GROMACS .gro file of C-alpha atoms in nm:
model
  270
    1MET     CA    1  -3.825  -2.569   1.390
    2LYS     CA    2  -3.687  -2.320   1.663
    3ALA     CA    3  -3.517  -2.619   1.829
    4ILE     CA    4  -3.354  -2.724   1.490
    5ILE     CA    5  -3.224  -2.377   1.429
    6VAL     CA    6  -3.068  -2.347   1.772
    7LEU     CA    7  -2.911  -2.699   1.737
    8PHE     CA    8  -2.777  -2.592   1.380
    9PHE     CA    9  -2.601  -2.299   1.522
   10SER     CA   10  -2.532  -2.422   1.877
   11ALA     CA   11  -2.162  -2.372   1.840
   12ILE     CA   12  -2.180  -1.985   1.760
   13VAL     CA   13  -2.069  -1.876   2.098
   14SER     CA   14  -1.792  -2.132   2.137
   15LEU     CA   15  -1.663  -2.066   1.779
   16GLN     CA   16  -1.629  -1.702   1.862
   17ALA     CA   17  -1.479  -1.749   2.193
   18ALA     CA   18  -1.222  -1.978   2.030
   19GLY     CA   19  -1.136  -1.738   1.767
   20ALA     CA   20  -1.260  -1.943   1.483
   21THR     CA   21  -1.236  -1.679   1.225
   22VAL     CA   22  -0.849  -1.652   1.261
   23ASN     CA   23  -0.699  -1.638   0.926
   24ASP     CA   24  -0.552  -1.973   0.810
   25THR     CA   25  -0.260  -1.896   0.585
   26THR     CA   26  -0.265  -2.260   0.457
   27ARG     CA   27  -0.621  -2.202   0.309
   28LEU     CA   28  -0.540  -1.839   0.177
   29VAL     CA   29  -0.437  -1.811  -0.182
   30PRO     CA   30  -0.223  -1.501  -0.179
   31LEU     CA   31  -0.313  -1.285  -0.495
   32GLN     CA   32  -0.223  -0.940  -0.589
   33GLY     CA   33  -0.553  -0.882  -0.765
   34ALA     CA   34  -0.815  -1.038  -0.553
   35ALA     CA   35  -0.929  -1.063  -0.197
   36ASN     CA   36  -1.091  -1.347   0.017
   37PHE     CA   37  -0.957  -1.614  -0.219
   38ARG     CA   38  -0.931  -1.937  -0.044
   39ASP     CA   39  -0.934  -2.307  -0.067
   40LEU     CA   40  -1.222  -2.505   0.074
   41GLY     CA   41  -1.013  -2.812   0.142
   42GLY     CA   42  -0.910  -2.972   0.459
   43TYR     CA   43  -1.254  -2.945   0.651
   44MET     CA   44  -1.336  -3.280   0.820
   45THR     CA   45  -1.681  -3.430   0.754
   46SER     CA   46  -1.920  -3.608   1.003
   47GLU     CA   47  -1.797  -3.939   0.836
   48GLY     CA   48  -1.449  -3.875   0.932
   49THR     CA   49  -1.322  -3.786   0.573
   50HIS     CA   50  -1.184  -3.454   0.458
   51VAL     CA   51  -1.278  -3.206   0.185
   52LYS     CA   52  -1.007  -3.238  -0.076
   53TRP     CA   53  -0.757  -2.954  -0.107
   54GLY     CA   54  -0.701  -2.797  -0.437
   55LYS     CA   55  -1.058  -2.877  -0.571
   56VAL     CA   56  -1.286  -2.593  -0.489
   57TYR     CA   57  -1.201  -2.233  -0.436
   58ARG     CA   58  -1.409  -1.923  -0.316
   59SER     CA   59  -1.319  -1.575  -0.364
   60ALA     CA   60  -1.415  -1.204  -0.419
   61GLU     CA   61  -1.429  -1.061  -0.788
   62ILE     CA   62  -1.137  -1.142  -0.999
   63SER     CA   63  -1.151  -0.849  -1.246
   64LYS     CA   64  -0.794  -0.712  -1.125
   65LEU     CA   65  -0.610  -1.039  -1.146
   66THR     CA   66  -0.244  -0.992  -1.248
   67ASP     CA   67  -0.063  -1.200  -1.512
   68ALA     CA   68   0.120  -1.358  -1.225
   69ASP     CA   69  -0.219  -1.441  -1.040
   70LEU     CA   70  -0.359  -1.602  -1.353
   71LYS     CA   71  -0.041  -1.807  -1.390
   72LEU     CA   72  -0.083  -1.926  -1.040
   73LEU     CA   73  -0.452  -2.012  -1.078
   74ALA     CA   74  -0.349  -2.202  -1.400
   75GLN     CA   75  -0.104  -2.397  -1.204
   76LYS     CA   76  -0.383  -2.478  -0.950
   77HIS     CA   77  -0.581  -2.633  -1.246
   78ILE     CA   78  -0.881  -2.388  -1.217
   79LYS     CA   79  -1.076  -2.483  -1.533
   80ALA     CA   80  -1.426  -2.353  -1.432
   81VAL     CA   81  -1.533  -2.021  -1.285
   82VAL     CA   82  -1.878  -1.952  -1.157
   83ASP     CA   83  -1.981  -1.590  -1.114
   84PHE     CA   84  -2.289  -1.511  -0.906
   85ARG     CA   85  -2.281  -1.140  -0.988
   86SER     CA   86  -2.555  -0.950  -1.162
   87ASP     CA   87  -2.517  -0.828  -1.526
   88GLU     CA   88  -2.444  -0.474  -1.398
   89GLU     CA   89  -2.158  -0.593  -1.176
   90VAL     CA   90  -2.007  -0.800  -1.431
   91ALA     CA   91  -2.017  -0.502  -1.691
   92LYS     CA   92  -1.837  -0.297  -1.451
   93ALA     CA   93  -1.568  -0.548  -1.363
   94LYS     CA   94  -1.529  -0.844  -1.604
   95ASP     CA   95  -1.357  -1.139  -1.485
   96ARG     CA   96  -1.008  -1.216  -1.585
   97LEU     CA   97  -1.002  -1.585  -1.632
   98PRO     CA   98  -0.732  -1.846  -1.604
   99ALA     CA   99  -0.621  -1.998  -1.933
  100ASN     CA  100  -0.885  -2.232  -2.091
  101ALA     CA  101  -1.125  -2.191  -1.808
  102SER     CA  102  -1.489  -2.189  -1.874
  103TYR     CA  103  -1.733  -1.931  -1.735
  104LEU     CA  104  -2.070  -1.945  -1.604
  105GLN     CA  105  -2.263  -1.641  -1.471
  106LEU     CA  106  -2.564  -1.718  -1.244
  107PRO     CA  107  -2.704  -1.365  -1.150
  108ALA     CA  108  -3.039  -1.492  -1.013
  109GLY     CA  109  -3.113  -1.287  -0.708
  110SER     CA  110  -2.855  -1.024  -0.767
  111GLU     CA  111  -3.068  -0.812  -0.990
  112SER     CA  112  -3.197  -0.556  -0.717
  113LEU     CA  113  -2.853  -0.498  -0.548
  114ALA     CA  114  -2.797  -0.174  -0.728
  115GLY     CA  115  -3.123  -0.029  -0.561
  116ILE     CA  116  -2.987  -0.101  -0.203
  117MET     CA  117  -2.736   0.188  -0.228
  118ALA     CA  118  -3.025   0.441  -0.250
  119VAL     CA  119  -3.170   0.318   0.075
  120LEU     CA  120  -2.864   0.292   0.286
  121PRO     CA  121  -2.814   0.663   0.373
  122LYS     CA  122  -3.172   0.656   0.540
  123LEU     CA  123  -3.074   0.360   0.763
  124SER     CA  124  -2.917   0.349   1.126
  125SER     CA  125  -2.842  -0.017   1.104
  126GLY     CA  126  -2.769  -0.252   0.822
  127ASP     CA  127  -2.868  -0.565   0.994
  128SER     CA  128  -3.242  -0.563   0.878
  129LEU     CA  129  -3.142  -0.512   0.511
  130MET     CA  130  -2.885  -0.785   0.532
  131ILE     CA  131  -3.125  -1.033   0.701
  132SER     CA  132  -3.384  -0.952   0.438
  133PHE     CA  133  -3.147  -1.029   0.165
  134TYR     CA  134  -3.042  -1.360   0.330
  135SER     CA  135  -3.397  -1.463   0.381
  136GLN     CA  136  -3.493  -1.450   0.016
  137THR     CA  137  -3.538  -1.807  -0.131
  138ALA     CA  138  -3.713  -1.741  -0.461
  139HIS     CA  139  -3.359  -1.716  -0.646
  140LEU     CA  140  -3.192  -2.008  -0.485
  141LYS     CA  141  -3.267  -2.271  -0.730
  142ASP     CA  142  -3.172  -2.070  -1.026
  143LYS     CA  143  -2.854  -1.960  -0.853
  144TYR     CA  144  -2.711  -2.272  -0.696
  145LYS     CA  145  -2.871  -2.585  -0.889
  146PRO     CA  146  -2.651  -2.489  -1.197
  147PHE     CA  147  -2.354  -2.449  -0.955
  148PHE     CA  148  -2.397  -2.796  -0.816
  149GLN     CA  149  -2.424  -2.929  -1.178
  150GLU     CA  150  -2.085  -2.777  -1.257
  151LEU     CA  151  -1.925  -2.948  -0.952
  152LEU     CA  152  -2.091  -3.279  -1.066
  153LYS     CA  153  -1.939  -3.266  -1.404
  154MET     CA  154  -1.588  -3.135  -1.317
  155PRO     CA  155  -1.307  -3.370  -1.438
  156ASP     CA  156  -1.104  -3.514  -1.132
  157SER     CA  157  -0.793  -3.330  -1.271
  158ASP     CA  158  -0.963  -2.990  -1.258
  159ALA     CA  159  -1.053  -2.726  -0.998
  160LEU     CA  160  -1.339  -2.485  -0.973
  161LEU     CA  161  -1.361  -2.133  -0.847
  162PHE     CA  162  -1.699  -1.961  -0.742
  163HIS     CA  163  -1.723  -1.600  -0.640
  164CYS     CA  164  -1.935  -1.285  -0.633
  165THR     CA  165  -1.823  -0.929  -0.568
  166ALA     CA  166  -1.697  -0.934  -0.212
  167GLY     CA  167  -1.703  -1.312  -0.189
  168LYS     CA  168  -1.899  -1.305   0.126
  169ASP     CA  169  -2.284  -1.322   0.083
  170ARG     CA  170  -2.377  -1.492  -0.234
  171THR     CA  171  -2.044  -1.683  -0.227
  172GLY     CA  172  -2.100  -1.748   0.151
  173ILE     CA  173  -2.437  -1.921   0.092
  174GLY     CA  174  -2.293  -2.123  -0.193
  175ALA     CA  175  -1.997  -2.239   0.020
  176ALA     CA  176  -2.239  -2.328   0.316
  177LEU     CA  177  -2.445  -2.548   0.091
  178PHE     CA  178  -2.154  -2.717  -0.081
  179LEU     CA  179  -1.992  -2.796   0.258
  180HIS     CA  180  -2.341  -2.922   0.389
  181VAL     CA  181  -2.381  -3.153   0.097
  182LEU     CA  182  -2.034  -3.299   0.161
  183GLY     CA  183  -2.134  -3.381   0.525
  184VAL     CA  184  -1.924  -3.095   0.697
  185PRO     CA  185  -2.058  -3.042   1.049
  186ASP     CA  186  -2.273  -2.715   1.092
  187GLU     CA  187  -2.025  -2.549   1.335
  188THR     CA  188  -1.758  -2.579   1.058
  189VAL     CA  189  -1.975  -2.454   0.788
  190LEU     CA  190  -2.043  -2.153   1.008
  191GLU     CA  191  -1.662  -2.114   1.084
  192ASP     CA  192  -1.579  -2.097   0.720
  193TYR     CA  193  -1.864  -1.837   0.662
  194LEU     CA  194  -1.739  -1.614   0.951
  195ALA     CA  195  -1.371  -1.636   0.833
  196THR     CA  196  -1.456  -1.386   0.574
  197ASN     CA  197  -1.437  -1.115   0.847
  198GLU     CA  198  -1.068  -1.197   0.884
  199TYR     CA  199  -0.994  -1.257   0.509
  200ARG     CA  200  -1.147  -0.927   0.423
  201LYS     CA  201  -1.039  -0.713   0.720
  202ALA     CA  202  -0.841  -0.446   0.518
  203GLU     CA  203  -1.088  -0.452   0.232
  204ASN     CA  204  -1.368  -0.410   0.469
  205GLU     CA  205  -1.207  -0.096   0.632
  206LYS     CA  206  -1.175   0.054   0.283
  207MET     CA  207  -1.530  -0.028   0.207
  208VAL     CA  208  -1.650   0.125   0.518
  209LYS     CA  209  -1.455   0.445   0.469
  210MET     CA  210  -1.591   0.470   0.106
  211MET     CA  211  -1.953   0.412   0.215
  212MET     CA  212  -1.914   0.673   0.484
  213GLN     CA  213  -1.798   0.925   0.214
  214MET     CA  214  -2.144   0.847   0.048
  215ASN     CA  215  -2.327   0.985   0.363
  216ILE     CA  216  -2.392   0.622   0.498
  217LYS     CA  217  -2.361   0.590   0.874
  218GLU     CA  218  -2.041   0.411   1.003
  219GLN     CA  219  -2.257   0.124   1.175
  220VAL     CA  220  -2.459   0.075   0.862
  221ALA     CA  221  -2.145   0.050   0.660
  222ARG     CA  222  -1.987  -0.200   0.899
  223ASP     CA  223  -2.296  -0.413   0.898
  224MET     CA  224  -2.301  -0.425   0.533
  225ALA     CA  225  -1.923  -0.503   0.515
  226ALA     CA  226  -1.940  -0.785   0.767
  227VAL     CA  227  -2.085  -1.130   0.785
  228LYS     CA  228  -2.261  -1.220   1.090
  229PRO     CA  229  -2.402  -1.548   1.223
  230GLU     CA  230  -2.762  -1.418   1.214
  231TYR     CA  231  -2.722  -1.345   0.841
  232LEU     CA  232  -2.658  -1.704   0.744
  233ILE     CA  233  -2.919  -1.804   1.012
  234ALA     CA  234  -3.174  -1.612   0.808
  235THR     CA  235  -3.114  -1.831   0.506
  236VAL     CA  236  -3.137  -2.146   0.708
  237LYS     CA  237  -3.452  -2.029   0.879
  238ALA     CA  238  -3.616  -1.939   0.537
  239ILE     CA  239  -3.523  -2.282   0.403
  240TYR     CA  240  -3.662  -2.475   0.700
  241GLN     CA  241  -3.980  -2.278   0.684
  242GLN     CA  242  -4.031  -2.345   0.319
  243TYR     CA  243  -3.882  -2.706   0.284
  244GLY     CA  244  -3.870  -2.841   0.627
  245SER     CA  245  -3.500  -2.921   0.618
  246LEU     CA  246  -3.178  -2.834   0.444
  247ASP     CA  247  -3.166  -3.195   0.296
  248GLN     CA  248  -3.523  -3.153   0.167
  249PHE     CA  249  -3.418  -2.834   0.008
  250VAL     CA  250  -3.118  -2.995  -0.158
  251THR     CA  251  -3.347  -3.267  -0.290
  252GLU     CA  252  -3.631  -3.058  -0.419
  253GLU     CA  253  -3.474  -2.725  -0.528
  254LEU     CA  254  -3.112  -2.822  -0.607
  255GLY     CA  255  -3.223  -3.147  -0.771
  256LEU     CA  256  -2.945  -3.356  -0.604
  257LYS     CA  257  -3.041  -3.723  -0.577
  258THR     CA  258  -2.896  -3.979  -0.352
  259GLU     CA  259  -2.650  -4.075  -0.621
  260ASP     CA  260  -2.550  -3.719  -0.696
  261ILE     CA  261  -2.466  -3.650  -0.332
  262ALA     CA  262  -2.264  -3.970  -0.320
  263LEU     CA  263  -2.084  -3.857  -0.627
  264LEU     CA  264  -2.011  -3.523  -0.503
  265ARG     CA  265  -1.857  -3.679  -0.176
  266LYS     CA  266  -1.652  -3.927  -0.382
  267LYS     CA  267  -1.516  -3.641  -0.595
  268TYR     CA  268  -1.454  -3.390  -0.335
  269THR     CA  269  -1.372  -3.581  -0.002
  270ASN     CA  270  -1.115  -3.831   0.088
   0.00000   0.00000   0.00000
């Protein structure tokens, strides 16, 4: 399994050296009331096709969208919103939805996030906590199987948005699974994941300052605000340990049959 993990992320060094996290303004959807909002289109698959533009978007929370933002999202035909946040997070910042958009909350695995804040002031590094979070697999089925069912039933004329609070961890895993199922190479999946550090640069600095005011050490705050290769690697390792491969996980836990994967690729690549 170690060899598989090394192979899966063999491009980490070259991606970082090449500046793979550079903000792509073509992908960014500039909104006044939401950060890290971007189109997952344009990525090339191993079959030589590309993920379709304007079909699937990822974002941070959308409770502060302006009326102009909502108008823009309606123009992009976003008709389904999938929210990976907990009940507590949703209660504090309810989504503002585009006109006539459906809403699906999938909170599994998010229930214990509130307790993390009490632990942070005691830590000197946030990496172990983040890796522990990313290594949890018990909630993955309940969180991401319904997400893929939404993708499968989306009309071809509509688009879907999925998000959490920062749009980086729960959303990052969801994006990685989605792109993997479409056949996007591992190094590109990682590139999309790491791009959050650029898309959230300003927001992350605000987050770090806020956490430091709560007596959380700066290094811990920066670890919690960022995405790192080893975080996503932790999810992949946990899946390999339990299921043998990502594809086996997709079949067993996410319930995607061969025909489902073929349909997803037909719907979301060209």
